[in-house]
Amino acid sequence: MSARISPHDLFPEFYRNSAIRVLAGAARWTVSGRLGDDADVKAKAPIDVRALLDLGRVRGAWSIGDVCLVTLAELTDRLPDAANHAFYLQAQSDGLMVLDIEPDCPSDVAANLLALPGLIYSETSMSGRGYHLVAALPENFHDHGIASSNRVLREEHGWYEILLDHWVTFTRRPIEEDVLTRAREIDLSSEPFASLEDAYASLAEKAKASSSARAKAVPTAGDIPRIKGGQQIIERTLEGARPRLKCLDDFAGDHSRWEFSLLGTLFREMRQHLVVIGFQRRTTYSAGDQAWLLYQAALEAIPSRAKHEERRNGRPFLLDRAAAMVAANAR
């Protein structure tokens, strides 16, 4: 009987890559697969790999963290024959983003993106016709306000997107050398994007404008509503998020950028508690409810300053920013 070939030997470019090693220790890894027995269903979903490994049960991942997910080392050790590796990326804490190029992206646009300097890891997507590109967050990441807290920044035609707070299914399959060779021959000075900062700014500006418009549609009029399980959600959000909250010095004293970062961290933490407590209380939370809950958590986490006394769209400044955060991350 032939010896099993290690995944590390099959996909050395993946496992030895510096970006993948940065992400490896986070318990946010699983596999992506089909849920249910319908062979005609092509969509694949992240699996609750803890239930799969420990109970032999196949179900969707319902929580981000070690309740459902594992580190890359455990995934590789216990599922060495996995067809893929799915990871939940959290750009602001991971320091990395993923540029996802779709199969229908025009070849010249794709080549421009593949040629950008600063890419740390690249691979072919599951379709075999698209690409995943991993890069460090660009220097202008926080220069576009609420856009940096979007889950995804999409190009208007759907040709490519930047994943910031989202699942990524890594195939570990390298891009064909002839595709990379063509990209290396491109003169970036004559292309729409000469850097990752250019590509990010293009999508972020459009997302910021769209998010601002959507935020006005998040209803928060009147007094704070009675929200079932609301205080519990706020307390759990603050408890879970506080160790990850950045300091003002991390943003060179820029209060606006710092507050956007704190709101983003709080809301990412809050989302899982909205699901769990909503299930326990047999309720759901509207966009308005989420904005109010995020606002109340923000009042606890963000030091008061004069600007917070101002009003935006007829509501307190931080409540409006909370509504914008909810709108930007609407699923």
Short mmCIF file of C-alpha atoms in Angstrom, two decimals:
data_model
loop_
_atom_site.label_atom_id
_atom_site.label_comp_id
_atom_site.label_asym_id
_atom_site.label_seq_id
_atom_site.Cartn_x
_atom_site.Cartn_y
_atom_site.Cartn_z
CA MET A 1 0.00 0.00 0.00
CA SER A 2 1.42 3.38 -0.97
CA ALA A 3 2.13 5.93 1.71
CA ARG A 4 -0.19 8.89 2.05
CA ILE A 5 1.21 12.11 0.54
CA SER A 6 1.20 14.97 3.01
CA PRO A 7 -0.88 18.05 2.10
CA HIS A 8 2.25 20.08 2.81
CA ASP A 9 4.00 18.21 0.00
CA LEU A 10 1.03 18.48 -2.35
CA PHE A 11 0.54 22.23 -1.85
CA PRO A 12 3.90 23.64 -0.69
CA GLU A 13 3.22 27.14 -2.07
CA PHE A 14 0.18 27.41 0.19
CA TYR A 15 1.48 26.02 3.48
CA ARG A 16 4.87 27.75 3.27
CA ASN A 17 3.43 31.13 2.34
CA SER A 18 4.01 33.93 4.84
CA ALA A 19 0.44 35.27 4.60
CA ILE A 20 -1.09 31.85 5.19
CA ARG A 21 1.18 31.35 8.18
CA VAL A 22 -0.11 34.61 9.65
CA LEU A 23 -3.66 33.25 9.44
CA ALA A 24 -2.83 29.67 10.41
CA GLY A 25 -3.12 30.04 14.18
CA ALA A 26 -6.61 31.56 14.16
CA ALA A 27 -9.41 29.09 14.92
CA ARG A 28 -11.34 30.17 11.83
CA TRP A 29 -10.54 27.30 9.45
CA THR A 30 -12.84 24.64 8.07
CA VAL A 31 -13.77 23.08 4.73
CA SER A 32 -16.43 24.15 2.28
CA GLY A 33 -18.89 21.52 1.11
CA ARG A 34 -22.43 20.73 0.06
CA LEU A 35 -25.11 20.63 2.75
CA GLY A 36 -27.84 18.06 2.21
CA ASP A 37 -28.17 15.20 -0.26
CA ASP A 38 -29.32 17.08 -3.37
CA ALA A 39 -26.63 16.40 -5.99
CA ASP A 40 -28.05 19.18 -8.17
CA VAL A 41 -27.25 21.82 -5.54
CA LYS A 42 -23.92 23.29 -6.57
CA ALA A 43 -23.57 25.88 -3.84
CA LYS A 44 -21.09 25.00 -1.12
CA ALA A 45 -21.07 26.27 2.43
CA PRO A 46 -18.56 26.39 5.30
CA ILE A 47 -18.96 23.27 7.45
CA ASP A 48 -19.10 23.09 11.24
CA VAL A 49 -15.85 21.19 11.27
CA ARG A 50 -15.97 20.57 15.03
CA ALA A 51 -19.25 18.69 14.62
CA LEU A 52 -17.82 16.84 11.63
CA LEU A 53 -14.60 15.77 13.36
CA ASP A 54 -16.01 15.03 16.81
CA LEU A 55 -19.53 13.80 16.03
CA GLY A 56 -19.44 12.82 12.37
CA ARG A 57 -22.25 15.31 11.76
CA VAL A 58 -22.42 17.52 8.67
CA ARG A 59 -23.97 20.92 9.23
CA GLY A 60 -23.19 24.53 8.40
CA ALA A 61 -20.79 26.56 10.54
CA TRP A 62 -23.00 28.73 12.74
CA SER A 63 -20.34 30.53 14.76
CA ILE A 64 -16.98 32.12 13.98
CA GLY A 65 -14.42 30.70 16.39
CA ASP A 66 -13.39 27.47 18.06
CA VAL A 67 -16.97 26.35 18.73
CA CYS A 68 -17.27 25.40 15.04
CA LEU A 69 -13.83 26.00 13.55
CA VAL A 70 -10.21 24.94 14.06
CA THR A 71 -6.67 26.12 13.38
CA LEU A 72 -5.02 25.30 10.07
CA ALA A 73 -2.70 22.77 11.74
CA GLU A 74 -5.61 20.81 13.24
CA LEU A 75 -7.57 20.93 9.99
CA THR A 76 -4.61 19.62 8.01
CA ASP A 77 -3.80 16.94 10.57
CA ARG A 78 -7.35 15.61 11.00
CA LEU A 79 -8.63 16.12 7.44
CA PRO A 80 -5.53 15.59 5.28
CA ASP A 81 -7.62 14.71 2.21
CA ALA A 82 -9.78 17.85 2.33
CA ALA A 83 -10.59 19.19 -1.13
CA ASN A 84 -10.23 22.79 0.06
CA HIS A 85 -9.62 24.98 3.09
CA ALA A 86 -12.16 27.66 4.01
CA PHE A 87 -11.16 30.55 6.26
CA TYR A 88 -13.16 33.38 7.78
CA LEU A 89 -11.11 36.49 7.10
CA GLN A 90 -11.28 39.46 9.46
CA ALA A 91 -9.15 42.02 7.69
CA GLN A 92 -8.84 44.60 10.43
CA SER A 93 -7.47 42.09 12.94
CA ASP A 94 -5.66 39.84 10.45
CA GLY A 95 -3.97 42.71 8.63
CA LEU A 96 -4.69 41.05 5.28
CA MET A 97 -7.34 41.32 2.58
CA VAL A 98 -8.29 39.08 -0.35
CA LEU A 99 -8.85 40.32 -3.88
CA ASP A 100 -11.29 37.86 -5.44
CA ILE A 101 -11.30 37.94 -9.26
CA GLU A 102 -14.38 36.31 -10.79
CA PRO A 103 -14.29 33.94 -13.81
CA ASP A 104 -16.12 36.45 -16.04
CA CYS A 105 -13.68 39.27 -15.33
CA PRO A 106 -12.25 40.58 -18.65
CA SER A 107 -8.74 39.27 -19.20
CA ASP A 108 -7.18 42.74 -19.39
CA VAL A 109 -8.75 43.78 -16.07
CA ALA A 110 -7.67 40.53 -14.42
CA ALA A 111 -4.14 40.94 -15.77
CA ASN A 112 -3.92 44.46 -14.31
CA LEU A 113 -4.92 43.14 -10.88
CA LEU A 114 -2.55 40.17 -11.08
CA ALA A 115 0.30 42.55 -11.91
CA LEU A 116 -0.15 44.76 -8.83
CA PRO A 117 2.89 44.94 -6.55
CA GLY A 118 2.52 43.74 -2.97
CA LEU A 119 0.62 40.51 -3.55
CA ILE A 120 1.75 37.93 -1.00
CA TYR A 121 -0.16 34.85 -2.10
CA SER A 122 -2.13 33.94 -5.23
CA GLU A 123 -4.08 30.91 -6.39
CA THR A 124 -6.72 29.72 -8.83
CA SER A 125 -10.29 29.81 -7.48
CA MET A 126 -12.65 26.82 -7.29
CA SER A 127 -14.00 27.44 -10.79
CA GLY A 128 -10.49 27.20 -12.22
CA ARG A 129 -11.11 30.46 -14.10
CA GLY A 130 -10.90 33.01 -11.29
CA TYR A 131 -8.19 34.00 -8.83
CA HIS A 132 -7.65 34.71 -5.14
CA LEU A 133 -4.97 37.28 -4.32
CA VAL A 134 -3.88 37.93 -0.73
CA ALA A 135 -2.23 41.22 0.23
CA ALA A 136 -1.52 43.30 3.30
CA LEU A 137 -4.00 46.07 4.00
CA PRO A 138 -3.08 49.09 1.85
CA GLU A 139 -1.72 52.23 3.48
CA ASN A 140 -4.93 54.10 2.62
CA PHE A 141 -7.15 51.46 4.22
CA HIS A 142 -8.64 53.82 6.82
CA ASP A 143 -8.73 56.87 4.58
CA HIS A 144 -12.21 56.18 3.25
CA GLY A 145 -14.29 56.22 6.40
CA ILE A 146 -16.96 53.59 6.83
CA ALA A 147 -15.89 51.71 3.69
CA SER A 148 -13.10 49.98 5.62
CA SER A 149 -15.73 48.25 7.76
CA ASN A 150 -17.68 46.78 4.86
CA ARG A 151 -17.69 43.01 4.63
CA VAL A 152 -17.02 43.16 0.90
CA LEU A 153 -16.15 45.91 -1.60
CA ARG A 154 -17.55 44.91 -5.02
CA GLU A 155 -16.71 46.23 -8.46
CA GLU A 156 -19.83 47.55 -10.19
CA HIS A 157 -19.92 44.82 -12.85
CA GLY A 158 -19.18 42.04 -10.35
CA TRP A 159 -15.85 41.31 -12.03
CA TYR A 160 -13.87 41.38 -8.80
CA GLU A 161 -14.25 42.22 -5.14
CA ILE A 162 -12.15 42.83 -2.06
CA LEU A 163 -13.04 40.55 0.84
CA LEU A 164 -12.59 42.14 4.26
CA ASP A 165 -14.87 40.29 6.68
CA HIS A 166 -15.89 37.20 4.78
CA TRP A 167 -15.36 33.53 4.03
CA VAL A 168 -12.58 32.64 1.58
CA THR A 169 -12.35 29.13 0.15
CA PHE A 170 -8.72 28.42 -0.65
CA THR A 171 -8.10 25.79 -3.32
CA ARG A 172 -4.31 25.87 -2.76
CA ARG A 173 -3.86 25.49 -6.53
CA PRO A 174 -1.20 27.82 -8.01
CA ILE A 175 -2.03 30.10 -10.93
CA GLU A 176 -0.69 28.85 -14.24
CA GLU A 177 2.76 30.22 -15.00
CA ASP A 178 1.82 31.59 -18.43
CA VAL A 179 -0.93 33.72 -16.81
CA LEU A 180 1.56 35.15 -14.32
CA THR A 181 4.14 35.73 -17.05
CA ARG A 182 1.68 37.84 -19.06
CA ALA A 183 0.88 39.85 -15.93
CA ARG A 184 4.56 40.53 -15.25
CA GLU A 185 4.93 42.03 -18.72
CA ILE A 186 2.28 44.69 -18.11
CA ASP A 187 3.31 48.34 -17.90
CA LEU A 188 1.33 49.47 -14.86
CA SER A 189 1.83 53.13 -15.69
CA SER A 190 -0.66 52.72 -18.54
CA GLU A 191 -3.21 50.67 -16.55
CA PRO A 192 -6.17 51.89 -14.47
CA PHE A 193 -4.48 50.66 -11.28
CA ALA A 194 -0.79 50.98 -10.56
CA SER A 195 -1.03 49.82 -6.94
CA LEU A 196 -3.23 48.05 -4.44
CA GLU A 197 -3.97 51.47 -2.97
CA ASP A 198 -5.45 52.53 -6.32
CA ALA A 199 -7.66 49.44 -6.58
CA TYR A 200 -8.83 49.75 -2.98
CA ALA A 201 -9.58 53.48 -3.27
CA SER A 202 -11.66 52.90 -6.40
CA LEU A 203 -13.95 50.42 -4.65
CA ALA A 204 -13.94 52.14 -1.25
CA GLU A 205 -15.10 55.50 -2.57
CA LYS A 206 -18.07 53.92 -4.33
CA ALA A 207 -18.91 51.86 -1.25
CA LYS A 208 -18.72 54.90 1.01
CA ALA A 209 -21.20 56.83 -1.12
CA SER A 210 -23.55 53.85 -1.30
CA SER A 211 -23.30 53.16 2.43
CA SER A 212 -24.09 56.76 3.32
CA ALA A 213 -27.26 56.61 1.25
CA ARG A 214 -28.30 53.26 2.74
CA ALA A 215 -27.63 54.47 6.29
CA LYS A 216 -30.44 57.01 5.99
CA ALA A 217 -32.84 54.13 5.40
CA VAL A 218 -31.97 52.46 8.72
CA PRO A 219 -34.79 53.61 11.05
CA THR A 220 -33.73 54.91 14.46
CA ALA A 221 -36.32 57.62 15.07
CA GLY A 222 -37.67 58.27 18.55
CA ASP A 223 -36.43 56.89 21.86
CA ILE A 224 -34.39 53.75 22.41
CA PRO A 225 -36.76 50.82 21.75
CA ARG A 226 -37.26 47.84 24.03
CA ILE A 227 -35.16 45.10 22.41
CA LYS A 228 -35.54 41.54 23.67
CA GLY A 229 -32.17 40.33 24.97
CA GLY A 230 -30.62 43.69 24.10
CA GLN A 231 -28.68 44.22 27.34
CA GLN A 232 -27.25 40.72 27.14
CA ILE A 233 -26.10 41.34 23.56
CA ILE A 234 -24.42 44.61 24.56
CA GLU A 235 -22.63 43.02 27.53
CA ARG A 236 -21.38 40.04 25.53
CA THR A 237 -20.29 42.30 22.68
CA LEU A 238 -18.21 44.50 24.97
CA GLU A 239 -16.70 41.51 26.77
CA GLY A 240 -15.70 39.80 23.53
CA ALA A 241 -14.50 42.88 21.66
CA ARG A 242 -12.51 44.74 24.30
CA PRO A 243 -9.30 42.69 23.97
CA ARG A 244 -9.23 43.54 20.23
CA LEU A 245 -10.06 47.24 20.38
CA LYS A 246 -7.25 49.38 19.00
CA CYS A 247 -5.83 52.50 20.65
CA LEU A 248 -5.97 56.08 19.41
CA ASP A 249 -2.19 55.99 18.97
CA ASP A 250 -2.64 53.24 16.37
CA PHE A 251 -4.27 55.91 14.17
CA ALA A 252 -1.80 58.72 14.84
CA GLY A 253 -4.37 60.59 16.93
CA ASP A 254 -7.06 60.58 14.22
CA HIS A 255 -10.30 60.23 16.22
CA SER A 256 -12.52 59.63 13.20
CA ARG A 257 -10.48 56.70 11.88
CA TRP A 258 -10.13 55.29 15.39
CA GLU A 259 -13.86 55.42 16.03
CA PHE A 260 -14.62 53.76 12.70
CA SER A 261 -12.26 50.97 13.72
CA LEU A 262 -13.91 50.55 17.12
CA LEU A 263 -17.40 50.49 15.62
CA GLY A 264 -16.27 47.87 13.12
CA THR A 265 -14.75 45.65 15.81
CA LEU A 266 -17.83 45.99 18.01
CA PHE A 267 -20.21 45.16 15.18
CA ARG A 268 -18.23 42.11 14.04
CA GLU A 269 -18.38 40.82 17.60
CA MET A 270 -22.06 41.73 17.97
CA ARG A 271 -23.19 39.79 14.89
CA GLN A 272 -22.57 36.39 16.46
CA HIS A 273 -24.47 37.38 19.62
CA LEU A 274 -27.38 38.64 17.54
CA VAL A 275 -27.65 35.15 16.05
CA VAL A 276 -27.21 33.16 19.27
CA ILE A 277 -29.37 35.30 21.56
CA GLY A 278 -31.93 35.81 18.83
CA PHE A 279 -32.22 32.02 18.55
CA GLN A 280 -32.49 31.63 22.33
CA ARG A 281 -35.13 34.36 22.60
CA ARG A 282 -36.91 33.27 19.41
CA THR A 283 -36.64 36.69 17.88
CA THR A 284 -34.85 38.54 15.12
CA TYR A 285 -33.26 41.97 15.12
CA SER A 286 -34.07 44.60 12.53
CA ALA A 287 -31.45 46.95 11.09
CA GLY A 288 -32.80 49.62 13.43
CA ASP A 289 -32.45 47.32 16.45
CA GLN A 290 -28.88 46.52 15.47
CA ALA A 291 -28.03 50.21 15.11
CA TRP A 292 -29.41 51.01 18.56
CA LEU A 293 -27.54 48.09 20.15
CA LEU A 294 -24.29 49.04 18.43
CA TYR A 295 -24.78 52.66 19.49
CA GLN A 296 -25.21 51.67 23.14
CA ALA A 297 -22.12 49.46 23.03
CA ALA A 298 -20.19 52.30 21.38
CA LEU A 299 -21.15 54.69 24.18
CA GLU A 300 -19.46 52.29 26.60
CA ALA A 301 -16.34 51.75 24.50
CA ILE A 302 -15.70 55.15 22.89
CA PRO A 303 -14.70 58.13 25.09
CA SER A 304 -17.08 61.06 24.77
CA ARG A 305 -15.96 64.11 22.80
CA ALA A 306 -17.59 67.30 21.56
CA LYS A 307 -18.31 65.92 18.10
CA HIS A 308 -20.61 63.32 19.61
CA GLU A 309 -22.99 66.12 20.58
CA GLU A 310 -23.56 66.89 16.89
CA ARG A 311 -26.41 65.35 14.92
CA ARG A 312 -26.35 63.60 11.56
CA ASN A 313 -29.50 62.71 9.60
CA GLY A 314 -31.56 63.90 12.57
CA ARG A 315 -29.93 61.63 15.16
CA PRO A 316 -26.88 61.65 17.50
CA PHE A 317 -23.57 61.46 15.66
CA LEU A 318 -22.56 58.03 16.99
CA LEU A 319 -26.03 56.60 16.38
CA ASP A 320 -25.79 57.72 12.77
CA ARG A 321 -22.34 56.17 12.48
CA ALA A 322 -23.74 52.95 13.98
CA ALA A 323 -26.57 52.99 11.42
CA ALA A 324 -24.01 53.48 8.66
CA MET A 325 -22.03 50.50 9.96
CA VAL A 326 -25.14 48.31 9.95
CA ALA A 327 -26.05 49.49 6.46
CA ALA A 328 -22.52 48.87 5.16
CA ASN A 329 -22.63 45.29 6.41
CA ALA A 330 -26.17 44.42 5.36
CA ARG A 331 -26.23 40.88 3.99
#
